[in-house]
Amino acid sequence: MSLKDSQWWRDAVIYQVYPRSYADANGDGVGDIAGIRARLGHLRDLGVDAIWMSPWYPSPMADAGYDVADFRDIDPVFGSLTEAEALIEEAHAAGIRMIVDIVPNHISSEHPWFKAALADPDAKERDYFWFRPGRGENGDEMPTDWRGEFGGTTWTRTPDGSWYLHLFTPEQPDLNWDHPDVRAEFESILRFWFDRGVDGIRIDSAALLLKDPALPEVLEDSPHPFHDLDGVHEVYRSWRRIADSYGGDRALIGEVWMPEVERFANYLRPDELHAAFNFDFLGCAWDPRLMRECVDRTLHAHAAVGAPATWVLSNHDVTRHVTRYGREDTTFSFDNNLDGTPVDLEVGTRRARAAALLSLSLPGATYIYQGEELGLWENENIPPEEFQDPMWGRRGHSRDGCRVPLPWTGDEAPFGFTTATPWLPQPAEWKDRTAQAQTGDPNSMLELYRSAIARRREESFSDFAWLDLDPAVLAFCRGQDFACVVNMSGAPVALPAHQSVLLASGPLDGDRLPPDTAVWLRMTS
Ligand code: NOJ
C-alpha cells in the first residue's frame, strides 16, 4: 500500500491511539510503543490512513501526559525516542501516516523552564509564564476569579508570594505566548517532529494560547480574556509556514472547542490550520433534525474557508458514544456522565453502528477513537478510588471510563492487553468485544468498520446532496450513484429506489430500513 500524496488530511480515516491503553508489551499494566508496534497489524487491517498519537512525552502524568516535561523525548513508561522513530517508519511502511500531539497552552510544572522560573523570580523563564501579584492587602487573593477548564480556580501561590496561572491543573502552568522565546521554542519543536517524518500535528487546546494581559474578569458582554483571542491566529500562520516548508503534505489539526461556527472556521483559513475536530457533531443528539442541522452548519462553515470537515464521535475526553447513544439524553456534556442515568447498550450499539456508516460517508475526514471499532462502551463501574483523572474532584466528572485498556484476546480481563493488572479495570462483558472474538464475525462492529473503510476507499465519493425522504431519516447522496440512509425514527421506513445495498449496519426488513439502522446504497443512476 502506498501513501496517498497531496492533501491526504481532506478525506483520511484517522485513528486515535491513546498509548496508555492500546497494548502493553513490557508487562507493567500501561500501554507502550512496543505494544503499538506489535499490534500495528490491527490498524493496517482496519484500513486507516493515519494514527493520531496522544502525548507520549516525558511527563509526571498529572493529566495523563497532557502535562509535558520535554517535547523532544518519550516517557520511559511508553519507551524511547528510538522506538518512536521505528514506529513512525513501520507505520509508513504499512501505508499509515503519523500525527503527534503538541500541547502549546501549558507545560508540566516539572519542565525545566518552570523549575527555573520558580527557583528565581529574576530568571528570564519567569516571563515565559503568567506570574502575577495577588489582590487584596496582603496579596493573598487570586489575581482573577477565572474558572478553570476542569472547574476550580486557575491560580496557585508560590512560596515567594506571587501567583501563577494555570487554566487546567496547578501542574500545568500556562505559557505566555506574547514572549518570543515561547514562540521560537514551539516552532523548533514542530520542526523536531517534522524532521522525524511525522505527517501532522494535533494541537491541544488550540484556542486558549493568548491571554489579555490586563487580566479582566470573564463578563458576559466583554471580550473573553483567554478564549479565542484574535492574536492566536498569528501563531498558526507561522506554524503553517513551517508545515508548508516541508513540501505541503504535513497537516495541522486543531482541538478547537467553539460554539460559534464562524469563529471556529477562522482557524481553518487557507494560511492557518488544515483541519479541526468537529465537536459540534460529537456533542449532537441522536436526532434527525439536529443532526441534519449540524451537518449543514459544518459543511457551510468549512466551505466558506475551503477547509475539509471532520467527523468525530468519541475521543479520550468524552463519554464513549455507544453509552451516549444508549441514554435518553443522547447529547454529550461533561455534566451528564456518571450521574446514574440508565443506559441501553443494545440501542447504543445499534446507533453506534449506524453512526459509523454516517461518519464514514459524510464529506471530509473521519476520526476513530481506539476501541470505537470494537464497539466499546464507557466503563461506568470504575470504583472512584481508582480514578486517575484530575477532572474528578474538580468537576465531578471522570474521563477514565473512556480510557480503559483495549480488549484484544481471550475470555477474561486483561484480555491480552497486558500480563499485569491493567491501569484501569476492563468490564468482564468485553469478552465478546475483543478484536479476536470479532474477527471474521460478519455481524461484529469490527468487521463493519473494516468493510466500511474498505468500501470508502473503493468509492470515489463526490458532491454531497440531501435526499428528501421522511424527515426522521437522514439521507444523502455522494455523487450520482452512492447514497447513505440513516433511519433515526422509531419505525421502519421504505428505502429509496436503488440498485443494490452495499453495506448495512444491521439486518433489513425486506426493503425497509429498521429504526437506528443505516445503509449504503448503489443508486439507479
Ligand atoms: C485537551 C485534551 O484532549 C485533554 O485530555 C487535556 O486534559 C486538556 N486538553 C489539557 O491539555
Coordinates of C-alpha atoms and ligand atoms in Angstrom, one line a residue:
M1 CA 0.0 0.0 0.0
S2 CA 1.4 3.4 -0.8
L3 CA 0.7 6.7 0.9
K4 CA -1.8 8.9 -0.9
D5 CA 0.1 12.1 -1.5
S6 CA -1.4 15.5 -1.7
Q7 CA -3.9 16.9 0.8
W8 CA -4.4 13.5 2.4
W9 CA -6.0 15.0 5.5
R10 CA -9.0 16.1 3.5
D11 CA -10.6 12.7 3.4
A12 CA -8.4 10.5 5.6
V13 CA -9.7 8.0 8.2
I14 CA -7.6 8.9 11.3
Y15 CA -7.4 6.6 14.3
Q16 CA -6.6 8.0 17.7
V17 CA -4.2 5.9 19.7
Y18 CA -4.2 6.6 23.4
P19 CA -0.9 5.0 24.2
R20 CA -1.6 4.2 27.8
S21 CA -4.5 1.9 26.7
Y22 CA -3.6 0.4 23.3
A23 CA -1.4 -2.5 24.2
D24 CA 1.2 -3.2 26.9
A25 CA 4.3 -5.1 25.8
N26 CA 6.5 -4.8 28.8
G27 CA 4.1 -6.1 31.4
D28 CA 3.6 -3.0 33.6
G29 CA -0.1 -2.6 33.1
V30 CA 0.3 0.5 30.9
G31 CA 0.4 0.5 27.2
D32 CA 3.6 1.4 25.3
I33 CA 5.2 1.9 21.9
A34 CA 6.4 -1.7 21.8
G35 CA 2.7 -2.8 22.2
I36 CA 1.6 -0.5 19.4
R37 CA 4.3 -1.8 17.1
A38 CA 3.3 -5.4 17.9
R39 CA -0.4 -4.6 17.1
L40 CA 0.1 -2.3 14.2
G41 CA -1.4 -5.0 12.0
H42 CA -4.8 -4.3 13.6
L43 CA -4.7 -0.8 12.2
R44 CA -3.4 -2.0 8.8
D45 CA -6.2 -4.5 8.6
L46 CA -8.7 -1.9 9.7
G47 CA -7.5 0.2 6.8
V48 CA -6.9 3.6 8.5
D49 CA -4.9 6.2 6.7
A50 CA -3.3 7.8 9.8
I51 CA -2.7 7.5 13.5
W52 CA -3.0 10.4 15.9
M53 CA -0.9 9.6 18.9
S54 CA -2.0 11.2 22.2
P55 CA 1.0 12.6 24.1
W56 CA 3.9 10.2 24.7
Y57 CA 6.5 12.6 26.0
P58 CA 8.2 12.6 29.4
S59 CA 5.5 13.7 31.9
P60 CA 4.7 13.4 35.6
M61 CA 1.3 12.3 34.3
A62 CA -0.7 14.8 36.3
D63 CA -3.1 14.9 33.3
A64 CA -2.3 11.6 31.6
G65 CA 0.6 13.1 29.6
Y66 CA -1.0 16.5 28.7
D67 CA 1.5 17.9 31.2
V68 CA 4.6 17.7 29.1
A69 CA 8.1 18.0 30.7
D70 CA 10.1 17.5 27.5
F71 CA 8.7 17.7 24.0
R72 CA 11.7 16.1 22.3
D73 CA 11.7 12.7 24.1
I74 CA 9.5 9.8 25.0
D75 CA 8.3 8.9 28.6
P76 CA 10.1 5.7 29.7
V77 CA 6.6 4.3 30.5
F78 CA 6.0 4.3 26.7
G79 CA 9.5 3.5 25.5
S80 CA 12.2 5.6 23.9
L81 CA 12.7 8.0 21.1
T82 CA 14.4 5.3 19.0
E83 CA 11.3 3.2 19.4
A84 CA 9.1 6.1 18.4
E85 CA 11.2 6.6 15.3
A86 CA 10.9 2.9 14.5
L87 CA 7.1 3.1 14.9
I88 CA 6.9 6.1 12.5
E89 CA 8.9 4.1 10.0
E90 CA 6.9 0.9 10.4
A91 CA 3.6 2.8 10.2
H92 CA 4.8 4.5 7.0
A93 CA 5.8 1.1 5.6
A94 CA 2.2 -0.1 6.3
G95 CA 0.8 2.9 4.5
I96 CA -0.2 4.7 7.7
R97 CA 0.7 8.3 8.4
M98 CA 1.6 9.6 11.9
I99 CA 0.2 12.6 13.7
V100 CA 1.7 13.6 17.1
D101 CA 0.0 15.7 19.8
I102 CA 1.5 19.0 20.8
V103 CA 0.3 20.9 23.9
P104 CA 1.2 24.5 23.5
N105 CA -1.0 26.2 26.0
H106 CA 0.8 24.8 29.1
I107 CA 3.7 22.6 30.1
S108 CA 4.4 20.5 33.1
S109 CA 5.4 22.2 36.3
E110 CA 8.4 19.7 36.1
H111 CA 9.6 21.3 32.8
P112 CA 13.0 22.9 33.3
W113 CA 11.5 26.3 32.3
F114 CA 9.0 26.3 35.1
K115 CA 11.5 24.9 37.6
A116 CA 13.9 27.8 36.7
A117 CA 11.0 30.3 37.0
L118 CA 10.1 29.1 40.4
A119 CA 13.7 28.9 41.7
D120 CA 14.5 32.6 40.9
P121 CA 12.0 35.4 40.4
D122 CA 14.5 37.2 38.3
A123 CA 15.1 34.3 35.9
K124 CA 14.3 35.0 32.3
E125 CA 12.0 32.0 32.4
R126 CA 9.7 33.8 34.8
D127 CA 8.4 35.8 31.8
Y128 CA 7.6 32.6 29.9
F129 CA 4.6 32.1 32.3
W130 CA 1.9 34.3 33.9
F131 CA 3.3 35.2 37.3
R132 CA 1.3 38.0 39.0
P133 CA 1.0 39.5 42.4
G134 CA -2.2 38.7 44.3
R135 CA -5.1 41.1 45.0
G136 CA -6.0 42.4 48.4
E137 CA -3.9 44.0 51.1
N138 CA -1.6 41.0 51.6
G139 CA -1.7 39.8 48.0
D140 CA -3.4 36.7 49.2
E141 CA -6.4 36.9 46.8
M142 CA -6.0 35.4 43.4
P143 CA -5.3 37.9 40.6
T144 CA -8.6 36.9 38.8
D145 CA -11.7 34.8 39.6
W146 CA -11.4 32.9 36.3
R147 CA -12.8 29.4 36.5
G148 CA -10.6 26.5 35.4
E149 CA -11.3 24.3 32.4
F150 CA -11.6 21.4 34.8
G151 CA -13.5 23.5 37.2
G152 CA -11.9 25.1 40.3
T153 CA -9.6 28.0 40.4
T154 CA -6.8 29.0 38.0
W155 CA -4.1 30.5 40.1
T156 CA -1.6 28.9 42.6
R157 CA 0.5 30.9 45.0
T158 CA 4.3 30.3 45.1
P159 CA 6.5 30.4 48.2
D160 CA 7.6 33.9 47.2
G161 CA 4.0 35.1 47.5
S162 CA 3.3 35.6 43.8
W163 CA 0.7 33.6 41.9
Y164 CA 0.9 31.7 38.6
L165 CA -1.8 31.0 36.1
H166 CA -3.0 27.5 35.1
L167 CA -6.2 27.1 33.2
F168 CA -6.1 23.3 33.9
T169 CA -4.3 21.8 36.9
P170 CA -1.6 23.5 39.0
E171 CA 0.8 21.0 37.5
Q172 CA 0.1 22.6 34.1
P173 CA 1.3 26.2 34.2
D174 CA 0.1 28.3 31.2
L175 CA 2.8 29.6 28.9
N176 CA 3.0 33.3 27.9
W177 CA 2.5 33.3 24.2
D178 CA 3.4 37.0 24.0
H179 CA 7.0 36.0 24.6
P180 CA 9.1 35.4 21.5
D181 CA 11.1 32.7 23.2
V182 CA 7.9 30.6 23.7
R183 CA 7.0 31.0 20.1
A184 CA 10.5 30.1 18.9
E185 CA 10.6 27.0 21.2
F186 CA 7.4 25.6 19.7
E187 CA 8.5 26.3 16.2
S188 CA 11.6 24.3 16.9
I189 CA 9.5 21.5 18.4
L190 CA 7.4 21.3 15.3
R191 CA 10.5 21.1 13.2
F192 CA 11.9 18.4 15.5
W193 CA 8.9 16.1 14.8
F194 CA 8.5 17.0 11.1
D195 CA 12.2 16.2 10.7
R196 CA 11.4 12.8 12.2
G197 CA 8.9 12.2 9.4
V198 CA 5.6 12.9 11.2
D199 CA 2.8 13.8 8.8
G200 CA 0.8 16.0 11.1
I201 CA 0.4 17.8 14.4
R202 CA -2.7 17.7 16.6
I203 CA -2.8 21.0 18.6
D204 CA -4.2 20.7 22.1
S205 CA -6.5 23.5 23.4
A206 CA -5.7 25.5 20.3
A207 CA -7.9 28.5 21.1
L208 CA -6.6 29.2 24.6
L209 CA -3.0 30.3 24.0
L210 CA -3.3 34.1 24.1
K211 CA -4.4 35.9 27.2
D212 CA -5.5 39.5 27.7
P213 CA -2.5 40.9 29.7
A214 CA -4.8 43.2 31.6
L215 CA -6.4 40.1 33.1
P216 CA -10.0 41.3 33.1
E217 CA -12.7 39.1 34.6
V218 CA -14.9 36.9 32.4
L219 CA -18.0 39.0 31.8
E220 CA -20.9 38.3 29.5
D221 CA -20.8 41.2 27.2
S222 CA -17.0 41.8 27.1
P223 CA -14.3 40.1 25.0
H224 CA -13.2 36.9 26.7
P225 CA -9.8 37.2 28.4
F226 CA -8.4 33.9 27.3
H227 CA -10.6 32.1 24.8
D228 CA -10.2 32.7 21.1
L229 CA -8.2 36.0 21.2
D230 CA -7.5 37.3 17.7
G231 CA -3.7 37.2 18.2
V232 CA -3.8 33.4 18.3
H233 CA -4.2 33.3 14.5
E234 CA -0.7 34.8 14.0
V235 CA 0.7 31.8 15.9
Y236 CA -1.0 29.4 13.5
R237 CA 0.1 31.4 10.4
S238 CA 3.7 31.0 11.5
W239 CA 3.1 27.2 12.1
R240 CA 1.5 26.9 8.7
R241 CA 4.6 28.4 7.1
I242 CA 6.7 25.8 8.8
A243 CA 4.4 22.9 7.8
D244 CA 4.3 24.2 4.2
S245 CA 8.1 24.4 4.1
Y246 CA 8.1 20.5 4.3
G247 CA 6.6 20.2 0.9
G248 CA 2.9 20.7 1.5
D249 CA 1.9 17.3 2.9
R250 CA 2.2 18.0 6.6
A251 CA -1.1 18.8 8.3
L252 CA -2.0 20.9 11.4
I253 CA -5.2 19.7 13.2
G254 CA -6.6 21.9 15.9
E255 CA -8.5 21.0 19.0
V256 CA -10.9 24.0 18.9
W257 CA -14.0 23.8 21.1
M258 CA -16.1 26.7 19.9
P259 CA -19.8 27.0 19.7
E260 CA -19.7 29.9 17.1
V261 CA -19.0 28.2 13.8
E262 CA -17.8 31.3 12.0
R263 CA -15.1 31.9 14.7
F264 CA -14.3 28.2 14.5
A265 CA -13.8 28.5 10.8
N266 CA -11.3 31.3 11.2
Y267 CA -8.8 28.7 12.4
L268 CA -9.2 27.0 9.1
R269 CA -8.4 29.9 6.7
P270 CA -6.1 28.8 3.9
D271 CA -2.9 30.1 5.7
E272 CA -3.8 28.6 9.1
L273 CA -4.7 25.1 10.3
H274 CA -5.6 22.3 7.8
A275 CA -8.4 20.9 9.9
A276 CA -10.1 20.9 13.3
F277 CA -12.1 18.5 15.3
N278 CA -15.9 18.8 14.9
F279 CA -17.2 18.8 18.5
D280 CA -20.5 20.1 17.3
F281 CA -21.1 16.7 15.6
L282 CA -19.6 14.8 18.6
G283 CA -22.0 16.5 21.0
C284 CA -25.1 16.3 18.8
A285 CA -28.1 14.3 19.9
W286 CA -29.3 11.3 18.0
D287 CA -32.0 13.3 16.4
P288 CA -32.6 13.7 12.7
R289 CA -33.4 17.4 12.7
L290 CA -30.5 18.3 15.0
M291 CA -28.1 16.1 13.1
R292 CA -29.1 17.4 9.8
E293 CA -28.7 21.0 11.0
C294 CA -25.3 20.1 12.4
V295 CA -24.1 18.6 9.1
D296 CA -25.4 21.7 7.2
R297 CA -23.7 24.1 9.7
T298 CA -20.5 22.1 9.4
L299 CA -20.4 21.9 5.7
H300 CA -21.3 25.6 5.3
A301 CA -18.7 26.9 7.7
H302 CA -15.9 24.8 6.1
A303 CA -16.9 25.6 2.6
A304 CA -16.6 29.3 3.4
V305 CA -12.8 28.8 4.1
G306 CA -12.2 25.9 1.7
A307 CA -11.3 23.5 4.5
P308 CA -12.4 19.9 4.9
A309 CA -14.9 19.0 7.5
T310 CA -14.1 16.4 10.2
W311 CA -16.5 13.8 11.7
V312 CA -15.7 12.8 15.3
L313 CA -17.9 10.6 17.5
S314 CA -15.6 9.9 20.5
N315 CA -12.2 10.7 22.0
H316 CA -10.3 10.3 25.3
D317 CA -12.1 13.2 26.9
V318 CA -15.8 12.3 26.3
T319 CA -18.2 9.6 27.2
R320 CA -18.0 6.8 24.6
H321 CA -20.8 7.1 22.1
V322 CA -22.2 3.6 22.5
T323 CA -23.1 4.8 26.0
R324 CA -24.2 8.3 25.0
Y325 CA -26.5 7.0 22.3
G326 CA -28.0 4.4 24.7
R327 CA -29.2 7.1 27.1
E328 CA -32.4 9.1 27.0
D329 CA -30.3 12.3 26.7
T330 CA -28.0 11.4 23.8
T331 CA -26.0 14.7 23.8
F332 CA -22.5 14.9 25.2
S333 CA -21.9 17.0 28.2
F334 CA -19.3 16.8 31.0
D335 CA -22.2 17.1 33.4
N336 CA -24.3 14.1 32.3
N337 CA -21.8 11.4 32.9
L338 CA -21.7 9.1 36.0
D339 CA -25.0 10.5 37.2
G340 CA -26.6 7.1 37.3
T341 CA -28.6 7.7 34.1
P342 CA -29.8 4.3 32.7
V343 CA -28.0 3.2 29.5
D344 CA -29.4 0.7 27.0
L345 CA -26.3 -0.7 25.5
E346 CA -28.2 -2.6 22.8
V347 CA -29.8 0.6 21.5
G348 CA -26.4 2.5 21.9
T349 CA -24.6 -0.2 19.9
R350 CA -27.2 -0.2 17.2
R351 CA -26.9 3.5 16.8
A352 CA -23.1 3.5 17.0
R353 CA -23.1 1.0 14.1
A354 CA -25.4 3.4 12.1
A355 CA -23.2 6.3 13.1
A356 CA -20.1 4.5 11.8
L357 CA -21.7 4.5 8.3
L358 CA -22.8 8.0 8.6
S359 CA -19.5 9.4 9.8
L360 CA -17.6 7.4 7.1
S361 CA -19.6 8.7 4.2
L362 CA -20.1 12.4 5.0
P363 CA -17.7 14.7 3.1
G364 CA -14.4 15.2 4.9
A365 CA -12.1 13.2 7.2
T366 CA -13.4 10.7 9.8
Y367 CA -11.8 10.2 13.2
I368 CA -12.0 6.9 15.1
Y369 CA -11.1 6.8 18.8
Q370 CA -9.4 3.5 19.7
G371 CA -12.0 0.9 20.8
E372 CA -14.8 2.5 18.8
E373 CA -14.2 -0.1 16.1
L374 CA -14.7 -2.7 18.8
G375 CA -18.0 -1.2 20.0
L376 CA -16.6 -0.5 23.5
W377 CA -18.8 1.4 25.9
E378 CA -17.9 3.7 28.7
N379 CA -16.8 1.8 31.8
E380 CA -19.1 3.5 34.4
N381 CA -18.2 1.0 37.1
I382 CA -14.7 2.1 37.9
P383 CA -14.5 2.5 41.7
P384 CA -14.0 6.2 42.3
E385 CA -10.9 5.4 44.4
E386 CA -9.3 4.1 41.2
F387 CA -10.0 7.3 39.2
Q388 CA -6.8 8.8 37.9
D389 CA -8.3 11.8 36.0
P390 CA -7.6 15.2 37.6
M391 CA -11.0 16.3 36.4
W392 CA -12.6 14.1 39.0
G393 CA -12.7 16.0 42.3
R394 CA -12.7 19.3 40.4
R395 CA -15.7 18.9 38.2
G396 CA -17.3 15.7 39.5
H397 CA -16.6 14.1 36.1
S398 CA -14.0 11.4 35.4
R399 CA -12.8 10.7 31.9
D400 CA -11.3 7.4 32.9
G401 CA -14.4 5.4 31.8
C402 CA -13.5 6.1 28.1
R403 CA -9.8 5.4 28.6
V404 CA -9.9 1.8 29.7
P405 CA -7.4 -0.5 28.0
L406 CA -8.4 -2.3 24.9
P407 CA -9.5 -5.9 24.9
W408 CA -7.6 -8.0 22.4
T409 CA -7.9 -11.7 23.1
G410 CA -9.3 -14.3 25.5
D411 CA -12.3 -14.6 27.7
E412 CA -11.2 -12.7 30.8
A413 CA -9.6 -9.4 31.7
P414 CA -6.9 -8.3 30.9
F415 CA -7.9 -9.7 27.5
G416 CA -4.4 -9.8 26.2
F417 CA -3.8 -6.1 26.9
T418 CA -1.1 -6.8 29.4
T419 CA 0.3 -9.7 31.5
A420 CA -0.1 -7.5 34.6
T421 CA -3.1 -5.7 36.1
P422 CA -4.3 -3.0 33.6
W423 CA -4.0 0.6 34.9
L424 CA -7.8 0.8 34.7
P425 CA -10.2 -2.1 35.1
Q426 CA -11.9 -3.6 32.0
P427 CA -15.6 -4.8 32.2
A428 CA -15.8 -8.6 32.2
E429 CA -18.5 -8.3 29.4
W430 CA -15.9 -7.2 27.0
K431 CA -15.1 -10.8 26.3
D432 CA -17.4 -10.5 23.3
R433 CA -15.8 -7.3 22.2
T434 CA -12.2 -8.4 21.9
A435 CA -10.6 -8.0 18.5
Q436 CA -10.1 -11.7 18.4
A437 CA -13.8 -12.6 19.1
Q438 CA -15.0 -10.1 16.4
T439 CA -12.5 -11.0 13.7
G440 CA -14.3 -13.0 11.0
D441 CA -17.8 -12.5 12.5
P442 CA -19.7 -10.6 9.8
N443 CA -22.1 -9.2 12.3
S444 CA -19.4 -7.7 14.5
M445 CA -18.6 -4.0 14.9
L446 CA -15.0 -4.6 13.9
E447 CA -16.0 -6.3 10.6
L448 CA -18.5 -3.5 10.0
Y449 CA -15.7 -0.9 10.3
R450 CA -13.3 -2.9 8.2
S451 CA -15.9 -3.3 5.4
A452 CA -16.9 0.3 5.6
I453 CA -13.4 1.7 5.4
A454 CA -12.5 -0.7 2.6
R455 CA -15.7 0.3 0.7
R456 CA -15.0 4.0 1.3
R457 CA -11.6 3.6 -0.3
E458 CA -13.1 2.0 -3.4
E459 CA -15.8 4.5 -3.8
S460 CA -15.0 7.8 -5.4
F461 CA -17.3 9.9 -3.3
S462 CA -18.2 13.2 -5.0
D463 CA -20.7 16.0 -4.4
F464 CA -22.9 15.9 -1.3
A465 CA -26.7 16.4 -1.6
W466 CA -29.5 15.7 0.8
L467 CA -32.2 13.2 -0.4
D468 CA -35.6 14.2 0.7
L469 CA -37.2 11.2 2.5
D470 CA -39.1 11.0 5.7
P471 CA -38.0 13.9 8.0
A472 CA -36.9 11.4 10.6
V473 CA -34.5 9.8 8.1
L474 CA -31.1 11.3 7.3
A475 CA -30.3 10.5 3.7
F476 CA -27.8 11.9 1.3
C477 CA -26.0 11.2 -2.0
R478 CA -22.4 11.4 -2.7
G479 CA -22.4 11.8 -6.5
Q480 CA -24.8 10.1 -8.9
D481 CA -24.9 6.6 -7.6
F482 CA -24.0 6.4 -3.9
A483 CA -26.4 7.1 -1.0
C484 CA -26.3 6.8 2.7
V485 CA -29.6 6.5 4.6
V486 CA -29.9 6.5 8.4
N487 CA -33.2 5.8 10.0
M488 CA -33.5 7.9 13.2
S489 CA -37.2 7.4 13.5
G490 CA -38.8 4.9 15.8
A491 CA -40.4 2.8 12.9
P492 CA -39.1 1.1 9.8
V493 CA -39.0 3.2 6.6
A494 CA -39.1 2.3 3.0
L495 CA -35.7 2.6 1.2
P496 CA -35.5 4.8 -1.8
A497 CA -35.2 3.1 -5.2
H498 CA -31.8 1.6 -5.5
Q499 CA -29.7 -1.0 -7.5
S500 CA -28.1 -2.7 -4.5
V501 CA -27.3 -2.5 -0.8
L502 CA -23.6 -2.0 -0.5
L503 CA -23.4 -2.3 3.3
A504 CA -25.9 -2.2 6.1
S505 CA -25.3 -1.5 9.8
G506 CA -27.9 -4.1 10.8
P507 CA -30.5 -6.5 9.3
L508 CA -33.0 -5.0 6.9
D509 CA -36.7 -5.7 7.0
G510 CA -37.2 -6.6 3.3
D511 CA -37.0 -3.3 1.5
R512 CA -37.5 -1.4 4.7
L513 CA -34.9 0.1 7.0
P514 CA -35.5 -0.7 10.7
P515 CA -35.0 2.1 13.3
D516 CA -31.5 3.1 14.3
T517 CA -30.1 1.4 11.2
A518 CA -28.1 2.8 8.3
V519 CA -27.3 1.6 4.8
W520 CA -25.0 2.5 1.9
L521 CA -26.8 2.1 -1.4
R522 CA -25.8 1.9 -5.0
M523 CA -28.4 4.1 -6.6
T524 CA -30.0 3.7 -10.0
S525 CA -28.4 6.5 -11.9
Ligands
NOJ1 C1 -7.5 18.6 25.8 C2 -7.0 17.2 25.9 O1 -7.7 16.4 25.0 C3 -7.3 16.8 27.3 O2 -7.2 15.4 27.5 C4 -6.4 17.6 28.3 O3 -6.8 17.3 29.6 C5 -6.6 19.1 28.1 N1 -6.7 19.5 26.7 C6 -5.5 19.8 28.7 O4 -4.3 19.6 28.0

